[in-house]
Coordinates of C-alpha atoms in Angstrom, one line a residue:
M163 CA 5.3 40.2 58.4
P164 CA 3.3 39.0 61.4
Q165 CA 6.1 38.5 63.9
D166 CA 3.9 37.0 66.5
F167 CA 2.7 34.3 64.1
L168 CA 6.3 33.5 63.2
G169 CA 7.4 33.5 66.8
L170 CA 4.7 31.0 67.6
F171 CA 6.1 28.5 65.1
L172 CA 9.8 29.1 66.0
S173 CA 9.2 28.5 69.7
Y174 CA 8.8 24.8 69.1
S175 CA 11.2 22.0 68.2
G176 CA 11.1 18.3 67.5
P177 CA 8.1 16.3 66.2
V178 CA 5.6 18.9 67.4
T179 CA 6.9 21.3 64.7
Y180 CA 5.6 19.0 62.0
L181 CA 2.2 18.6 63.6
I182 CA 1.8 22.4 64.0
V183 CA 2.9 23.1 60.4
F184 CA 0.6 20.3 59.1
A185 CA -2.4 21.6 61.1
A186 CA -1.8 25.2 60.1
L187 CA -1.6 24.3 56.4
M188 CA -4.8 22.2 56.7
A189 CA -6.5 25.2 58.1
C190 CA -5.2 27.4 55.3
G191 CA -6.5 25.0 52.8
L192 CA -10.0 25.1 54.4
G193 CA -10.1 28.8 53.8
L194 CA -9.4 30.0 57.4
P195 CA -7.6 33.3 57.7
L196 CA -4.1 31.9 58.2
P197 CA -1.3 32.9 55.9
E198 CA -0.1 29.8 54.1
D199 CA 3.0 31.5 52.7
I200 CA 4.1 32.6 56.1
T201 CA 3.5 29.0 57.4
L202 CA 5.8 27.7 54.7
F203 CA 8.2 30.5 55.5
A204 CA 8.2 29.4 59.1
A205 CA 8.6 25.8 58.1
G206 CA 11.8 26.7 56.2
L207 CA 13.1 28.7 59.2
L208 CA 12.4 25.8 61.6
A209 CA 14.6 23.7 59.4
Y210 CA 17.3 26.4 59.2
Y211 CA 17.4 26.7 63.0
G212 CA 17.7 23.0 63.4
N213 CA 14.3 22.5 64.9
A214 CA 13.2 20.2 62.1
N215 CA 14.6 18.2 59.2
V216 CA 14.1 20.2 56.0
H217 CA 13.2 17.2 53.8
T218 CA 10.7 15.9 56.3
M219 CA 9.3 19.4 56.6
V220 CA 8.8 19.7 52.8
A221 CA 7.0 16.3 52.8
V222 CA 4.8 17.2 55.7
S223 CA 4.0 20.6 54.1
M224 CA 3.1 18.9 50.8
V225 CA 0.7 16.5 52.6
G226 CA -0.9 19.3 54.6
V227 CA -1.4 21.5 51.6
L228 CA -2.8 18.7 49.3
L229 CA -5.0 17.3 52.1
G230 CA -6.5 20.6 52.9
D231 CA -7.2 21.4 49.3
S232 CA -8.8 17.9 48.8
V233 CA -11.1 18.4 51.8
V234 CA -12.4 21.7 50.2
Y235 CA -12.9 19.9 46.9
F236 CA -14.8 17.0 48.4
L237 CA -17.0 19.5 50.4
G238 CA -18.0 21.0 47.1
H239 CA -18.4 17.7 45.4
K240 CA -20.6 16.1 48.0
Y241 CA -22.6 19.0 49.4
G242 CA -22.3 21.8 46.8
D243 CA -24.8 24.6 47.4
Q244 CA -25.9 23.2 50.8
V245 CA -22.5 24.1 52.3
R246 CA -21.9 27.2 50.2
R247 CA -25.1 28.9 51.5
R248 CA -24.0 28.4 55.1
W249 CA -21.5 30.4 57.1
P250 CA -18.5 30.8 56.7
L251 CA -18.6 29.7 53.0
K252 CA -21.6 32.0 52.4
R253 CA -19.2 34.9 53.1
I254 CA -16.2 33.5 51.4
L255 CA -18.1 32.4 48.2
P256 CA -21.2 34.5 47.6
D257 CA -23.4 33.9 44.6
D258 CA -21.7 36.5 42.3
R259 CA -18.2 35.1 43.0
F260 CA -19.4 31.5 42.6
A261 CA -20.9 32.4 39.2
E262 CA -17.7 34.2 38.2
L263 CA -15.6 31.2 39.1
K264 CA -17.9 28.8 37.2
A265 CA -17.6 31.0 34.1
K266 CA -13.8 31.0 34.4
K267 CA -13.7 27.2 34.9
K268 CA -15.7 26.7 31.7
K269 CA -13.6 29.2 29.7
K270 CA -10.1 28.3 30.9
G271 CA -10.6 24.7 31.9
N272 CA -8.2 23.0 34.3
K273 CA -5.7 25.8 34.1
V274 CA -7.8 27.6 36.8
I275 CA -7.0 24.8 39.2
F276 CA -3.3 25.2 38.6
A277 CA -3.5 29.0 39.0
G278 CA -5.7 28.7 42.1
R279 CA -2.7 27.4 44.1
F280 CA -1.0 30.8 43.6
M281 CA -4.1 32.9 44.5
P282 CA -4.5 33.0 48.3
G283 CA -7.8 34.9 48.3
L284 CA -9.4 32.6 45.7
R285 CA -7.8 29.3 46.3
A286 CA -10.5 27.7 48.5
P287 CA -13.4 29.1 46.5
I288 CA -11.8 27.8 43.2
F289 CA -11.2 24.3 44.7
F290 CA -14.7 24.2 46.2
T291 CA -16.2 25.3 42.8
A292 CA -14.2 22.5 41.1
G293 CA -15.8 20.0 43.4
T294 CA -19.3 21.5 42.9
L295 CA -18.9 21.2 39.2
H296 CA -17.9 17.5 39.7
L297 CA -14.5 17.8 38.1
P298 CA -12.9 14.3 38.4
F299 CA -10.8 14.2 41.5
R300 CA -7.8 12.7 39.6
V301 CA -7.8 15.8 37.4
F302 CA -8.1 18.2 40.3
F303 CA -5.4 16.4 42.2
F304 CA -3.0 16.4 39.2
Y305 CA -3.2 20.1 38.6
D306 CA -3.2 21.1 42.3
G307 CA -0.4 18.6 43.0
L308 CA 1.7 20.0 40.1
A309 CA 1.3 23.5 41.3
S310 CA 2.1 22.4 44.9
L311 CA 5.3 20.7 43.7
L312 CA 6.4 24.0 42.3
S313 CA 5.4 26.3 45.2
V314 CA 5.8 24.3 48.4
P315 CA 9.4 22.9 48.1
A316 CA 10.5 26.2 46.5
I317 CA 9.5 28.3 49.5
V318 CA 10.6 25.8 52.2
Y319 CA 14.0 25.0 50.6
S320 CA 14.7 28.6 49.7
I321 CA 14.1 29.9 53.3
W322 CA 16.2 27.0 54.7
Y323 CA 19.1 27.6 52.2
F324 CA 19.1 31.4 52.6
G325 CA 18.3 31.2 56.3
E326 CA 21.2 33.4 57.4
H327 CA 20.1 36.2 55.2
V328 CA 16.4 35.8 56.2
D329 CA 17.3 35.9 59.8
K330 CA 19.1 39.2 59.3
A331 CA 16.2 40.5 57.3
I332 CA 13.8 39.7 60.1
K333 CA 16.0 41.6 62.6
I334 CA 16.0 44.6 60.3
I335 CA 12.3 44.4 59.8
K336 CA 11.8 44.4 63.6
R337 CA 13.9 47.5 63.9
V338 CA 12.2 49.2 61.0
Q339 CA 8.8 48.4 62.4
F340 CA 9.7 50.2 65.7
G341 CA 10.8 53.1 63.6
I342 CA 7.6 53.1 61.6
V343 CA 5.5 53.1 64.8
G344 CA 7.5 56.1 66.1
V345 CA 6.9 58.0 62.8
I346 CA 3.2 57.2 62.8
L347 CA 2.8 58.4 66.4
L348 CA 4.7 61.6 65.6
L349 CA 2.4 62.2 62.6
V350 CA -0.7 61.6 64.7
V351 CA 0.5 64.1 67.3
I352 CA 1.3 66.7 64.6
F353 CA -2.1 66.2 63.1
F354 CA -4.0 66.8 66.3
V355 CA -1.8 69.8 67.3
R356 CA -2.4 71.4 63.9
R357 CA -6.1 70.7 64.2
Y358 CA -6.2 72.3 67.6
F359 CA -4.5 75.5 66.5
R360 CA -6.7 75.6 63.4
K361 CA -9.9 75.4 65.4
K362 CA -8.5 78.0 67.8
R363 CA -7.7 80.4 64.9
L364 CA -11.1 79.9 63.4
A365 CA -12.8 80.6 66.7
A366 CA -10.8 83.8 67.1
Q367 CA -11.8 84.9 63.6
T368 CA -15.4 84.2 64.3
A369 CA -15.3 86.2 67.6
N370 CA -13.5 89.1 65.9
P371 CA -14.6 89.2 62.2
T372 CA -12.6 91.5 60.0
K373 CA -14.5 94.4 58.5

């Protein structure tokens, strides 16, 4: 879990918390490398710590998620290949992936939109493709909104309700992370020590080959 990312959110309180969560979720929807689930996780923790109202946070999160998804849809709907062939979408949605998503859309229909909400790596490409294929916005919004109604409140309310246990888990994770770092450093040292003595032994064997 990215502790620095969570720490950034949890260092704020009051109205600014809603703005930060909203902006982060908008960025997630646009395909930027920000973890949406961690953002919702942080939103729930903010409510648990009393930095924000949980019901307001759920509403703000829903708006941020749906607005970000809708922007991606409209980019695909209006500009299509013109936008897709430019950076950064050219990297996110290359020709082979675009063709694959089109095939899935034709085969599985609007279920792909619903499933896309639960597929972080493919979410933005799927919604962009839906716009490019000129899927009616009301259909897109219905399936995306339905999936969001299941995922967004579930994450935020769960973290808020079980905040005490989550807080303990985070403290344990921090301690474990320090332990893991120590183990990794020890393994690296062992690796280089063994490598050094292996080279030294091979050099000795080369200098004094056995008959």
